[in-house]
Coordinates of C-alpha atoms in Angstrom, one line a residue:
Chain A
M559 CA -19.3 -5.2 13.2
S560 CA -19.9 -2.9 10.3
E561 CA -23.5 -3.3 9.5
N562 CA -23.2 -2.4 5.8
H563 CA -20.2 -4.7 5.3
S564 CA -18.1 -1.9 3.7
M565 CA -14.9 -0.5 4.2
N566 CA -13.2 2.5 2.8
V567 CA -10.6 0.6 0.5
A568 CA -8.9 3.6 -0.7
Y569 CA -8.3 5.0 2.9
I570 CA -7.2 1.6 4.2
A571 CA -4.8 1.1 1.3
R572 CA -3.2 4.4 2.3
L573 CA -2.8 3.2 5.8
A574 CA -1.1 0.0 4.4
S575 CA 1.3 2.2 2.3
L576 CA -0.3 0.7 -1.0
E577 CA -1.1 2.6 -4.1
L578 CA -4.1 1.3 -5.9
S579 CA -5.3 1.8 -9.4
D580 CA -9.0 2.8 -9.8
Q581 CA -9.7 -0.6 -11.1
E582 CA -8.2 -2.4 -8.2
K583 CA -10.1 -0.2 -5.7
E584 CA -13.4 -1.0 -7.3
L585 CA -12.4 -4.8 -7.5
F586 CA -11.0 -5.0 -4.0
Q587 CA -14.0 -3.2 -2.6
A588 CA -16.5 -5.6 -4.0
Q589 CA -14.7 -8.7 -3.1
L590 CA -13.7 -7.6 0.4
D591 CA -17.3 -6.4 1.1
Q592 CA -18.4 -10.0 0.3
V593 CA -15.7 -11.2 2.8
L594 CA -16.7 -9.1 5.5
A595 CA -20.3 -9.9 5.1
Y596 CA -19.3 -13.6 5.5
V597 CA -17.1 -13.0 8.6
D598 CA -20.2 -11.3 10.2
Q599 CA -21.1 -14.8 11.0
L600 CA -18.8 -14.4 14.0
N601 CA -21.5 -12.3 15.7
E602 CA -23.7 -15.4 16.2
V603 CA -21.1 -16.9 18.6
D604 CA -22.1 -16.8 22.1
L605 CA -19.2 -15.3 24.1
S606 CA -21.0 -14.6 27.3
E607 CA -19.4 -17.6 29.0
N608 CA -16.1 -16.2 30.4
I609 CA -14.0 -18.8 29.0
C610 CA -12.3 -16.6 26.5
Q611 CA -9.5 -15.0 28.8
L612 CA -6.7 -14.4 26.4
N613 CA -3.4 -14.9 27.7
R614 CA -1.0 -14.2 24.9
G615 CA 2.4 -12.8 24.5
L616 CA 5.5 -13.5 26.5
S617 CA 6.0 -12.5 30.0
L618 CA 9.4 -10.6 30.7
S619 CA 10.7 -13.6 32.6
E620 CA 10.6 -15.7 29.4
L621 CA 13.0 -13.5 27.5
R622 CA 16.4 -14.5 26.9
D623 CA 19.5 -12.7 28.0
D624 CA 20.4 -9.9 25.8
V625 CA 23.8 -11.4 24.5
A626 CA 25.5 -10.0 21.4
K627 CA 26.1 -12.9 18.8
E628 CA 27.5 -12.9 15.3
S629 CA 25.0 -11.9 12.8
I630 CA 24.7 -11.2 9.1
S631 CA 27.6 -9.3 7.7
H632 CA 27.2 -5.6 6.7
E633 CA 28.4 -6.6 3.1
D634 CA 25.6 -9.2 2.8
V635 CA 23.1 -6.6 4.0
I636 CA 24.3 -4.0 1.6
Q637 CA 24.5 -6.4 -1.3
N638 CA 20.6 -6.7 -1.2
A639 CA 19.8 -3.0 -1.0
P640 CA 18.1 -1.8 -4.2
A641 CA 20.4 1.4 -3.9
S642 CA 23.4 2.1 -1.8
A643 CA 26.3 4.5 -1.4
D644 CA 29.4 4.4 0.7
G645 CA 28.4 1.3 2.5
C646 CA 25.0 2.8 3.4
I647 CA 21.5 2.1 2.0
R648 CA 20.4 5.2 0.0
V649 CA 16.9 6.3 0.6
P650 CA 15.1 9.5 -0.7
K651 CA 15.5 12.7 1.6
I652 CA 13.4 12.4 4.5
I653 CA 13.8 15.6 6.5
D654 CA 13.1 19.0 4.6
Q655 CA 15.7 21.6 5.3
Chain B
M114 CA 15.9 -51.7 -10.3
K115 CA 13.7 -48.6 -10.1
S116 CA 15.1 -45.6 -11.5
L117 CA 16.8 -43.6 -8.8
H118 CA 14.5 -40.6 -9.3
T119 CA 11.4 -42.6 -8.6
Q120 CA 12.7 -44.1 -5.4
T121 CA 11.7 -42.9 -1.9
I122 CA 14.1 -41.7 0.8
E123 CA 13.9 -45.1 2.4
E124 CA 14.8 -46.8 -0.7
L125 CA 17.7 -44.4 -1.8
R126 CA 19.3 -44.7 1.8
S127 CA 20.0 -48.4 0.8
S128 CA 20.7 -48.0 -2.9
L129 CA 23.0 -45.1 -2.2
S130 CA 24.8 -47.0 0.8
E131 CA 25.3 -50.2 -1.3
G132 CA 27.5 -48.1 -3.7
A133 CA 25.7 -49.2 -6.8
S134 CA 24.4 -45.6 -7.4
S135 CA 25.6 -42.3 -6.4
S136 CA 24.0 -39.1 -5.5
V137 CA 25.5 -37.4 -8.7
E138 CA 23.7 -39.8 -10.8
L139 CA 20.6 -39.4 -8.8
V140 CA 20.4 -35.6 -9.4
E141 CA 21.4 -36.0 -13.1
Q142 CA 18.6 -38.3 -13.5
L143 CA 16.5 -35.7 -11.9
F144 CA 17.7 -32.8 -14.1
D145 CA 17.0 -35.1 -17.1
V146 CA 13.3 -35.6 -16.2
I147 CA 12.7 -32.1 -15.3
E148 CA 14.2 -31.1 -18.6
Q149 CA 12.0 -33.6 -20.5
D150 CA 9.0 -32.3 -18.7
A151 CA 9.8 -28.8 -20.4
G152 CA 7.7 -27.0 -17.8
R153 CA 4.6 -28.9 -18.3
V154 CA 4.4 -29.6 -14.6
G155 CA 6.6 -26.6 -14.1
A156 CA 7.3 -27.3 -10.4
Y157 CA 10.5 -25.4 -10.1
I158 CA 11.1 -21.6 -10.0
S159 CA 14.9 -22.0 -10.0
L160 CA 17.4 -25.0 -10.2
N161 CA 21.0 -24.1 -9.6
R162 CA 22.5 -27.1 -11.4
E163 CA 26.1 -26.4 -10.6
Q164 CA 25.5 -26.0 -6.9
I165 CA 23.4 -29.1 -6.7
H166 CA 26.1 -31.0 -8.6
R167 CA 28.7 -29.8 -6.2
E168 CA 26.5 -30.8 -3.1
A169 CA 25.7 -34.1 -4.5
L170 CA 29.5 -34.8 -5.3
Q171 CA 30.4 -33.8 -1.7
A172 CA 27.8 -36.2 -0.4
D173 CA 29.4 -39.1 -2.5
E174 CA 32.8 -38.1 -1.3
Q175 CA 31.5 -38.2 2.2
R176 CA 30.1 -41.8 1.7
A177 CA 33.2 -43.1 0.2
Q178 CA 34.8 -42.0 3.7
H179 CA 31.9 -43.8 5.5
G180 CA 29.7 -40.9 6.1
S181 CA 26.2 -42.3 7.0
N182 CA 24.1 -39.2 7.9
S183 CA 20.4 -40.0 7.7
L184 CA 19.8 -38.1 4.4
L185 CA 23.2 -38.2 2.9
G186 CA 23.0 -37.2 -0.7
I187 CA 19.3 -37.1 -0.8
P188 CA 17.9 -34.1 -2.9
I189 CA 15.1 -32.3 -1.2
S190 CA 13.1 -29.4 -3.1
I191 CA 12.5 -26.4 -1.1
K192 CA 9.5 -24.0 -1.1
D193 CA 10.6 -20.6 -2.3
L194 CA 10.1 -18.9 1.0
I195 CA 12.7 -20.7 3.1
N196 CA 16.1 -19.0 3.1
V197 CA 19.0 -20.9 1.8
K198 CA 22.2 -18.9 2.0
G199 CA 23.5 -17.5 -1.3
N200 CA 20.3 -18.5 -3.1
P201 CA 17.4 -16.3 -4.4
C202 CA 14.2 -16.6 -2.1
T203 CA 11.4 -15.1 -4.1
C204 CA 8.2 -16.2 -2.3
S205 CA 6.8 -16.2 -5.9
S206 CA 6.7 -12.5 -5.7
E207 CA 8.2 -9.7 -8.0
I208 CA 8.8 -7.7 -4.9
L209 CA 11.7 -9.9 -3.8
K210 CA 13.3 -10.2 -7.2
G211 CA 17.1 -9.9 -6.9
Y212 CA 17.1 -10.7 -3.2
I213 CA 19.8 -13.2 -2.2
S214 CA 19.3 -15.0 1.3
P215 CA 22.3 -13.9 3.4
Y216 CA 21.6 -17.0 5.7
D217 CA 20.2 -20.5 6.0
A218 CA 17.0 -21.1 7.7
T219 CA 17.3 -23.5 10.9
V220 CA 15.6 -26.3 8.8
I221 CA 18.2 -25.7 6.0
T222 CA 21.0 -26.0 8.7
K223 CA 19.4 -29.3 9.9
L224 CA 19.0 -30.9 6.4
R225 CA 22.7 -30.0 5.7
E226 CA 23.8 -31.6 9.1
A227 CA 21.8 -34.7 7.8
G228 CA 23.6 -34.6 4.5
A229 CA 20.7 -33.6 2.3
V230 CA 21.3 -31.9 -1.1
M231 CA 19.3 -28.6 -1.5
F232 CA 17.6 -29.5 -4.9
G233 CA 16.0 -26.4 -6.4
R234 CA 13.4 -24.0 -5.3
V235 CA 9.7 -24.8 -6.1
N236 CA 6.7 -22.6 -6.8
M237 CA 4.1 -21.4 -4.6
D238 CA 1.3 -18.8 -4.1
E239 CA 2.8 -15.5 -3.4
F240 CA 3.9 -15.4 0.1
A241 CA 1.8 -18.7 0.8
M242 CA -1.4 -16.7 0.3
G243 CA -3.6 -19.0 -1.8
S244 CA -4.8 -22.7 -2.3
S245 CA -4.0 -23.3 -6.1
T246 CA -0.4 -22.0 -6.8
E247 CA -2.2 -19.6 -9.3
N248 CA -1.3 -16.6 -7.1
A249 CA 2.3 -17.0 -8.6
A250 CA 4.2 -14.2 -10.1
L251 CA 6.9 -16.2 -11.7
G252 CA 5.4 -19.2 -13.3
T253 CA 2.6 -21.8 -13.5
T254 CA 2.5 -25.2 -11.9
S255 CA 0.2 -27.9 -12.9
N256 CA -1.1 -30.8 -11.1
P257 CA 1.0 -34.0 -12.5
W258 CA -2.2 -36.2 -12.6
H259 CA -4.0 -33.7 -14.9
L260 CA -2.0 -30.8 -16.2
D261 CA -5.0 -28.6 -16.7
H262 CA -5.7 -29.0 -13.0
V263 CA -4.2 -26.9 -10.1
P264 CA -1.6 -28.8 -7.9
G265 CA -3.1 -27.0 -4.8
G266 CA -1.5 -24.4 -2.7
S267 CA 0.2 -22.8 -1.3
S268 CA 2.9 -25.3 -1.4
G269 CA 2.0 -26.4 -4.9
G270 CA 5.3 -26.8 -6.4
S271 CA 6.6 -28.8 -3.5
A272 CA 3.6 -31.3 -4.0
A273 CA 3.9 -31.4 -7.7
S274 CA 7.6 -32.0 -7.6
V275 CA 7.2 -34.8 -5.5
A276 CA 4.3 -36.4 -7.3
A277 CA 6.0 -36.1 -10.6
D278 CA 9.2 -37.6 -9.5
H279 CA 10.9 -34.3 -10.0
A280 CA 12.2 -34.4 -6.4
I281 CA 12.4 -37.2 -3.8
A282 CA 10.9 -35.2 -1.1
S283 CA 10.1 -31.6 -0.3
L284 CA 9.8 -28.9 2.4
G285 CA 6.7 -26.9 2.3
S286 CA 4.9 -24.6 4.9
D287 CA 1.3 -24.8 6.3
T288 CA -0.5 -21.7 7.5
G289 CA -4.1 -22.9 6.8
G290 CA -3.6 -26.1 5.0
S291 CA -0.9 -25.4 2.4
I292 CA 1.1 -28.5 3.0
R293 CA -1.8 -31.0 3.6
Q294 CA -4.1 -29.6 0.6
P295 CA -1.6 -29.8 -2.2
A296 CA -0.4 -33.2 -0.9
A297 CA -4.1 -34.4 -1.1
F298 CA -4.4 -32.9 -4.6
C299 CA -1.2 -34.3 -5.9
G300 CA -1.4 -37.8 -4.0
C301 CA 1.5 -37.3 -1.7
V302 CA 1.9 -37.6 2.1
G303 CA 2.1 -34.0 3.7
L304 CA 2.5 -33.3 7.4
K305 CA 1.8 -30.1 9.3
P306 CA 3.8 -30.4 12.5
T307 CA 2.4 -29.1 15.8
Y308 CA 3.0 -25.2 16.3
G309 CA 6.5 -24.8 17.6
R310 CA 7.7 -28.3 16.7
V311 CA 9.8 -27.1 13.7
S312 CA 12.0 -23.7 13.9
R313 CA 10.4 -20.9 11.8
Y314 CA 13.8 -19.2 11.6
G315 CA 14.6 -18.2 8.1
L316 CA 10.8 -19.0 6.9
T317 CA 9.5 -15.7 5.4
A318 CA 6.6 -15.0 7.7
F319 CA 3.0 -14.9 6.4
A320 CA 1.1 -15.4 9.6
S321 CA 3.5 -16.0 12.5
S322 CA 1.1 -17.5 14.9
L323 CA 0.0 -20.1 12.3
D324 CA 3.1 -21.0 10.0
Q325 CA 4.8 -24.2 10.3
I326 CA 7.3 -25.9 7.9
G327 CA 6.7 -29.5 7.2
P328 CA 7.4 -32.4 4.7
I329 CA 5.9 -33.5 1.5
T330 CA 7.0 -37.0 0.6
K331 CA 6.1 -40.0 -1.4
T332 CA 5.5 -42.2 1.7
V333 CA 4.6 -41.9 5.4
R334 CA 8.1 -43.3 6.3
D335 CA 9.7 -40.6 4.3
A336 CA 7.7 -38.1 6.2
A337 CA 8.9 -39.4 9.3
L338 CA 12.5 -39.4 8.2
L339 CA 12.4 -35.7 7.2
L340 CA 10.3 -34.6 10.4
E341 CA 12.8 -36.2 12.6
V342 CA 15.7 -34.2 11.1
I343 CA 14.0 -30.8 10.8
S344 CA 12.1 -30.9 14.4
G345 CA 13.5 -29.6 17.6
F346 CA 14.1 -26.5 19.7
D347 CA 15.7 -23.4 18.3
P348 CA 16.7 -20.4 20.4
K349 CA 16.3 -18.2 17.2
D350 CA 12.6 -18.9 17.3
A351 CA 10.9 -17.5 20.3
T352 CA 7.8 -19.8 19.7
S353 CA 9.9 -23.1 19.2
L354 CA 9.1 -25.8 21.6
D355 CA 11.7 -27.3 23.9
A356 CA 10.6 -30.9 23.8
P357 CA 12.4 -34.0 23.0
V358 CA 12.4 -35.3 19.3
P359 CA 11.4 -38.8 19.0
D360 CA 13.0 -41.2 16.5
Y361 CA 9.7 -40.9 14.3
S362 CA 10.8 -43.6 11.6
A363 CA 11.8 -46.2 14.0
G364 CA 8.5 -45.9 15.7
L365 CA 6.9 -47.1 12.6
D366 CA 6.5 -50.8 12.8
Q367 CA 4.4 -53.0 10.2
S368 CA 3.8 -55.6 12.8
K369 CA 1.7 -53.3 14.9
S370 CA -1.9 -52.9 14.2
L371 CA -4.5 -50.1 15.1
K372 CA -5.8 -52.1 17.9
G373 CA -6.5 -50.0 21.0
M374 CA -6.6 -46.8 19.1
K375 CA -9.7 -44.7 19.3
L376 CA -10.3 -42.6 16.2
G377 CA -12.9 -39.8 16.2
L378 CA -14.9 -38.7 13.1
P379 CA -15.5 -35.2 13.4
R380 CA -19.3 -34.9 12.1
E381 CA -18.7 -31.4 11.1
Y382 CA -16.1 -32.5 8.6
F383 CA -18.6 -34.6 6.6
M384 CA -21.3 -31.9 6.3
N385 CA -22.7 -30.4 3.1
G386 CA -20.7 -29.5 0.4
I387 CA -18.2 -32.5 0.4
D388 CA -17.9 -34.0 -2.9
P389 CA -19.4 -37.5 -2.8
E390 CA -16.4 -39.2 -4.4
V391 CA -14.1 -37.6 -1.5
E392 CA -16.8 -38.5 1.0
Q393 CA -17.0 -42.1 -0.1
A394 CA -13.1 -42.5 -0.4
V395 CA -12.5 -41.1 3.2
R396 CA -15.5 -43.2 4.6
A397 CA -13.8 -46.3 3.0
A398 CA -10.6 -45.3 4.5
V399 CA -12.2 -45.1 7.9
G400 CA -13.6 -48.7 7.4
K401 CA -10.2 -49.8 6.6
C402 CA -8.9 -48.2 9.8
R403 CA -11.8 -50.0 11.6
S404 CA -10.7 -53.4 10.0
L405 CA -7.2 -52.9 11.3
G406 CA -8.6 -52.8 14.8
A407 CA -9.2 -49.2 15.6
E408 CA -12.5 -48.2 17.4
I409 CA -14.2 -45.4 15.4
V410 CA -16.2 -42.9 17.5
D411 CA -18.4 -40.0 16.3
V412 CA -17.3 -36.7 17.8
S413 CA -18.2 -33.0 17.5
L414 CA -16.0 -29.9 16.9
P415 CA -18.9 -27.5 17.2
H416 CA -17.1 -24.2 16.1
T417 CA -15.6 -25.7 12.8
N418 CA -18.0 -23.5 10.7
Y419 CA -16.4 -20.4 12.2
A420 CA -12.8 -21.4 11.4
I421 CA -12.7 -19.7 8.0
S422 CA -13.7 -16.3 9.3
V423 CA -11.5 -16.5 12.4
Y424 CA -8.6 -17.7 10.1
Y425 CA -8.9 -15.0 7.5
I426 CA -9.1 -12.3 10.2
I427 CA -6.2 -13.5 12.1
A428 CA -3.9 -14.5 9.3
T429 CA -4.4 -11.3 7.3
A430 CA -4.0 -9.3 10.4
E431 CA -0.5 -10.9 10.9
A432 CA 0.1 -10.6 7.2
S433 CA -0.4 -7.0 7.0
A434 CA 2.2 -6.4 9.7
N435 CA 4.8 -9.1 8.5
L436 CA 4.5 -7.8 4.8
A437 CA 5.1 -4.2 6.0
R438 CA 8.8 -5.1 5.6
F439 CA 8.6 -5.2 1.8
D440 CA 8.9 -1.4 1.3
G441 CA 11.7 -1.1 -1.3
I442 CA 14.4 0.0 1.1
R443 CA 16.6 -3.0 2.3
Y444 CA 16.1 -5.4 -0.3
G445 CA 14.0 -6.5 -3.4
L446 CA 12.4 -4.1 -5.9
R447 CA 12.3 -0.5 -5.6
E448 CA 10.2 2.0 -7.4
E449 CA 11.7 5.5 -6.9
G450 CA 9.5 8.2 -5.3
A451 CA 10.0 11.9 -4.4
N452 CA 9.8 10.8 -0.7
P453 CA 10.0 7.6 1.5
A454 CA 6.1 7.4 1.5
E455 CA 5.7 7.7 -2.0
L456 CA 8.5 5.2 -2.7
Y457 CA 6.9 2.7 -0.4
A458 CA 3.4 2.9 -2.0
K459 CA 4.9 2.9 -5.6
T460 CA 7.1 -0.1 -4.7
R461 CA 4.3 -2.3 -3.2
A462 CA 1.8 -1.2 -5.8
A463 CA 4.3 -2.7 -8.5
G464 CA 5.7 -5.6 -6.6
L465 CA 2.9 -7.2 -4.9
G466 CA 0.0 -9.4 -6.6
P467 CA -3.6 -9.0 -6.3
E468 CA -4.1 -11.7 -3.5
A469 CA -1.3 -10.2 -1.3
K470 CA -2.9 -6.8 -1.7
R471 CA -6.2 -7.8 -0.9
R472 CA -4.9 -9.6 2.4
I473 CA -3.0 -6.7 3.4
I474 CA -6.0 -4.5 3.2
L475 CA -8.2 -6.8 5.0
G476 CA -5.7 -7.4 7.7
T477 CA -5.0 -3.6 8.0
Y478 CA -8.7 -3.0 8.2
V479 CA -9.5 -5.6 11.1
L480 CA -6.5 -4.1 13.1
S481 CA -7.6 -0.3 12.4
S482 CA -8.9 1.8 15.1
G483 CA -12.6 1.3 15.8
Y484 CA -12.7 -2.2 14.1
Y485 CA -10.0 -4.1 16.3
D486 CA -12.7 -5.3 19.0
A487 CA -15.3 -6.1 16.5
Y488 CA -13.0 -8.2 14.2
Y489 CA -9.6 -9.1 15.4
K490 CA -10.4 -9.3 19.2
R491 CA -13.6 -11.4 18.6
A492 CA -11.7 -13.7 16.2
Q493 CA -9.1 -14.4 18.8
Q494 CA -12.0 -15.3 21.5
V495 CA -13.5 -17.7 18.9
Q496 CA -10.2 -19.1 18.1
E497 CA -10.1 -20.1 21.9
L498 CA -13.4 -21.8 21.5
I499 CA -12.0 -23.8 18.5
K500 CA -8.9 -24.8 20.7
E501 CA -11.3 -25.9 23.5
D502 CA -13.2 -28.1 20.9
F503 CA -10.1 -29.9 20.0
K504 CA -9.0 -30.3 23.8
K505 CA -12.4 -31.9 24.6
V506 CA -12.1 -34.5 21.7
F507 CA -8.5 -35.5 22.4
K508 CA -9.5 -36.2 25.9
K509 CA -11.3 -39.3 24.5
C510 CA -9.6 -40.0 21.2
D511 CA -6.2 -40.7 20.0
A512 CA -6.6 -38.8 16.7
L513 CA -9.3 -37.8 14.3
L514 CA -10.0 -38.9 10.8
A515 CA -11.4 -36.5 8.2
P516 CA -11.3 -35.3 4.5
V517 CA -8.4 -32.9 3.8
T518 CA -10.3 -30.9 1.0
P519 CA -14.2 -30.7 0.1
T520 CA -13.3 -31.7 -3.7
P521 CA -10.3 -33.0 -5.5
A522 CA -8.1 -30.9 -7.5
Y523 CA -10.1 -28.3 -9.9
R524 CA -9.3 -26.9 -13.2
R525 CA -7.0 -24.0 -13.4
G526 CA -8.8 -20.8 -13.6
E527 CA -11.9 -22.1 -12.0
K528 CA -11.9 -20.1 -8.8
T529 CA -9.4 -17.2 -9.3
H530 CA -12.1 -14.6 -9.6
D531 CA -13.9 -15.5 -6.5
P532 CA -11.6 -15.2 -3.4
L533 CA -14.2 -16.0 -1.1
K534 CA -15.0 -19.3 -2.7
M535 CA -11.2 -20.1 -2.9
Y536 CA -11.2 -19.2 1.0
L537 CA -14.1 -21.4 1.8
D538 CA -12.3 -24.4 0.4
D539 CA -10.0 -24.3 3.4
I540 CA -12.9 -25.2 5.8
L541 CA -11.3 -28.7 6.6
T542 CA -7.6 -27.7 7.3
T543 CA -7.6 -24.1 8.9
S544 CA -9.0 -25.3 12.4
V545 CA -6.0 -27.3 13.0
N546 CA -3.5 -24.3 12.5
L547 CA -5.9 -22.2 14.6
A548 CA -5.6 -24.8 17.4
G549 CA -1.8 -25.4 16.9
N550 CA -2.4 -29.2 16.5
C551 CA -0.5 -31.5 14.0
A552 CA -2.1 -33.3 11.0
L553 CA -1.2 -35.2 7.9
S554 CA -2.5 -36.0 4.6
V555 CA -2.1 -39.5 3.1
P556 CA -3.5 -40.8 -0.2
C557 CA -6.8 -42.7 0.2
G558 CA -8.2 -43.1 -3.3
F559 CA -8.8 -41.5 -6.7
S560 CA -11.9 -39.8 -8.2
E561 CA -13.3 -41.2 -11.5
A562 CA -11.4 -38.6 -13.4
G563 CA -8.3 -39.9 -11.9
L564 CA -7.6 -37.2 -9.5
P565 CA -5.9 -38.2 -6.0
I566 CA -7.9 -37.9 -2.8
G567 CA -6.3 -37.5 0.7
L568 CA -7.3 -38.8 4.2
Q569 CA -6.5 -36.2 7.0
V570 CA -5.3 -37.6 10.2
I571 CA -5.3 -35.1 13.0
G572 CA -3.5 -35.3 16.3
D573 CA -3.1 -33.4 19.6
H574 CA -0.1 -31.3 20.4
L575 CA 3.3 -33.0 19.9
R576 CA 1.4 -36.3 18.8
E577 CA 3.2 -36.5 15.4
Q578 CA 4.1 -40.2 16.2
T579 CA 0.5 -41.3 16.7
I580 CA -0.7 -39.8 13.3
L581 CA 2.3 -41.2 11.6
D582 CA 1.7 -44.6 13.2
I583 CA -2.0 -44.4 11.9
A584 CA -1.2 -43.3 8.6
Y585 CA 1.7 -45.7 8.1
Q586 CA -0.7 -48.7 9.1
Y587 CA -3.4 -47.5 6.7
E588 CA -0.6 -47.1 3.8
Q589 CA 1.1 -50.5 4.2
N590 CA -2.4 -52.0 3.9
T591 CA -3.5 -50.0 0.8
D592 CA -1.7 -49.3 -2.4
W593 CA -2.8 -45.8 -3.3
H594 CA 0.8 -44.5 -2.7
L595 CA 2.2 -46.8 -5.2
R596 CA 0.1 -45.4 -8.3
K597 CA 2.1 -42.9 -10.3
P598 CA 0.8 -40.0 -12.7
E599 CA 1.6 -40.3 -16.4
S600 CA 1.8 -36.6 -16.6
S601 CA 0.7 -36.9 -20.1
H602 CA -3.1 -36.7 -19.9
E603 CA -4.3 -33.0 -20.4

């Protein structure tokens, strides 16, 4: 774990698509460094015994058949979109010419 | 006769079926007391009177035609992160302003089949992130026992609505204690089911591997009545358990005792930091269980001290992924930007509160390149040790008894500036979520200041009947659950 209990909050916020004010950056930096210092206690735990074989996730045999079923209507979806046009969700231009 | 709005589900089932009262009368009484409260308890975010009235009327009509569904005409308040078709579902966040649920969550479908009336949407910490309902963008909720104290969280509106008799019962959700802790703070019964017992389809996800929907009620029997309705396999939730649902309420029998039950006291749950009044009340409750015939044994859950660290790594990691969907494209708030990346960042900056931002950042960090093994993977490994601890004790015990919270409810604003301090208060509840067990809180006393204290009963996977039985025997032999707040002392 990080020894100085510090993360680059501004960089991580960019990864998370979060714009932060300078004040937020400073506040979160201090608060989250404190949290990271606390969770460093997990380094004390002896994990040498091989009892921690993680078996997570679903195996392919557990997946249900891919059957099409009735779902939410197009209308209901568009009704929730903050901006729409011609039955489509409107977004800023994604590809430059 | 008691006013309708102060009755339990059990009592209302007979008063409504006798025909002396109607569901319409009941919801109108509730509207009146909520109006008189004028936001002092402030449990509700939204209350669609017209819709509630219509549903109550339908229930009365069904009853006239001899309908006898188990919750026919009973109003249930719903935490504002469970989708109810045609209603807003704000999760107490600005980012979901304007969103209208296009479908019913499975628990709502089940409540409707049982005849319940969806009665209003109750306040919570934003996206269920918090323990005091102070991280709420759309209003303040107070503890009905002391209005300057917090109701707990994140299901604070659920617990406050039930404790203040502003709802008959409520649905909350519990990711790290969010049903049990507010139930304890407000003097209600709150039950977190085994992971997978209740479908999560339609529950806005915070930490998907830990979240469970459950009841907050006035009595243990009401919790059983609600739980047997909402439980069961759901093909729409891949983590839903395909196990039969017992008739929990029929299993509760006053003539039974706790004879033959072996109840464990995990010593780590009575360590430093527990308020003496809480410890005293819980130990007295343990004594009561012993006098009712239970054998009490000391047990150890040695990795309890690591639960907070494991929880805040795993829960925030999952939250950072789950909350990525709130990007201003498909629903809710949008802040325009020159390109999609700018739009996402600006929308999330404007729409999410500080605690949600903190947890997204922490979760993104523990999953980021170079830190994944050190934080996330290690936390998962320690989680396995926590699960092993529970497996071992449940080989020798039927259930565990413990406090729910280290202290009774505290004053508003006391902990909001110190997130770590707030996180540490979850020490007695998070392990149960990490291990996937079931647990409930039942009232077991009051502090000198008149604030409720909860006894936690923890059960092994799918042993809801056992913890309900224990809590029921305890409740029927005490009278804590009969006390009501005056909602007047500040």
